[in-house]
Amino acid sequence: MKLSILYRGPLSSCNYDCSYCPFAKQRDPQEVLERDRTQLERFVHWVAEADDEIVILFTPWGEALVRSWYRDAIARLSHLPHVSRVSIQTNLSCGLGWLDGCDHRKVGLWATFHPSATSVHVFADRCTQLDKGGVRYSVGVVGLKEHFDAIEALRRSLHPAAYLWINAYKHEAGYYREADINRLAAIDPLFEINNCRHRSFGRRCRAGESVIAVDGEGHIRRCHFIREPIGNIYTVHWKACLAPRPCTQATCGCHIGYVHMADLDLYSVFGDGVLERIPARPVTRNDARTRLDGFGPQSLVSERVQVSTLGS
């Protein structure tokens, strides 16, 4: 069995202060940091003892790579023979020397650019370091209108092969005009897939079958957006909870959710890079349009949704 795990511990602090993020400049008390470290170490030990092929994406609320235990965990996991991928969402603010201790063939970085916290030059320079080190990564940014120029400048500064994805700003319905959508789609050909909420109720999804979300206590949920636990990885018969199930949510508007919906067929686009958001081949706007046309009616971003700067 190949199992994809989205792990999120209690860590919810960040060293950036982006206005659109609920975790901006939030600080965890020491007891939360200690609990997060202990729970992560337990999770890594569990993975080391597992007998299945495992793919992992760390999806912290905040920035985790400034914490040594996340860097150590990724390094250790990357050397386990049955872990085929280990990746993490990060603002790329921490040093990159720790990657020397990783198996670069297995590590992936979901790197998010925040124009109010760093410059295009500094961020692009770190991406160049990743290129030289042979580390796989994708780059993303929240598509705020005031950041359009910086987004275009970042595109020019990145390696041409690096995928730059844009998360649609979903606090306001009708936020983008047609000209805005065309401008952003010229940078991220898949932008239109993110700029809507996919009707998901009753549709097939790999979540809860081959993809699960795990919290620091080991509770298993189908995904981050369905709160009901279905099991716990630290119990003997935890695999019994894995089964195909139709989605119970009305819509899904986040990449880490809808990418696993079978009808969208995004696995054929991302291949082994599904979790770290790295396409397996060059993408075009037609990849988005054909999937949206074939998937059926979508919902405009008019429902109240929680903005995630990393996983929208």
Short mmCIF file of C-alpha atoms in Angstrom, two decimals, residues 2 6 40 57 117 140 167 169 192 248 277 286:
data_model
loop_
_atom_site.label_atom_id
_atom_site.label_comp_id
_atom_site.label_asym_id
_atom_site.label_seq_id
_atom_site.Cartn_x
_atom_site.Cartn_y
_atom_site.Cartn_z
CA LYS A 2 1.14 3.55 -0.76
CA LEU A 6 -0.57 15.27 5.66
CA LEU A 40 6.67 14.93 15.96
CA LEU A 57 3.65 16.53 3.55
CA ALA A 117 7.88 40.05 4.48
CA GLY A 140 3.60 29.99 -4.52
CA ASN A 167 -3.52 30.90 -4.52
CA TYR A 169 -7.66 35.40 -2.61
CA GLU A 192 -8.48 28.98 -12.59
CA THR A 248 -19.28 14.99 2.83
CA ARG A 277 2.51 20.80 -5.71
CA ASN A 286 -5.85 24.11 -21.28
#
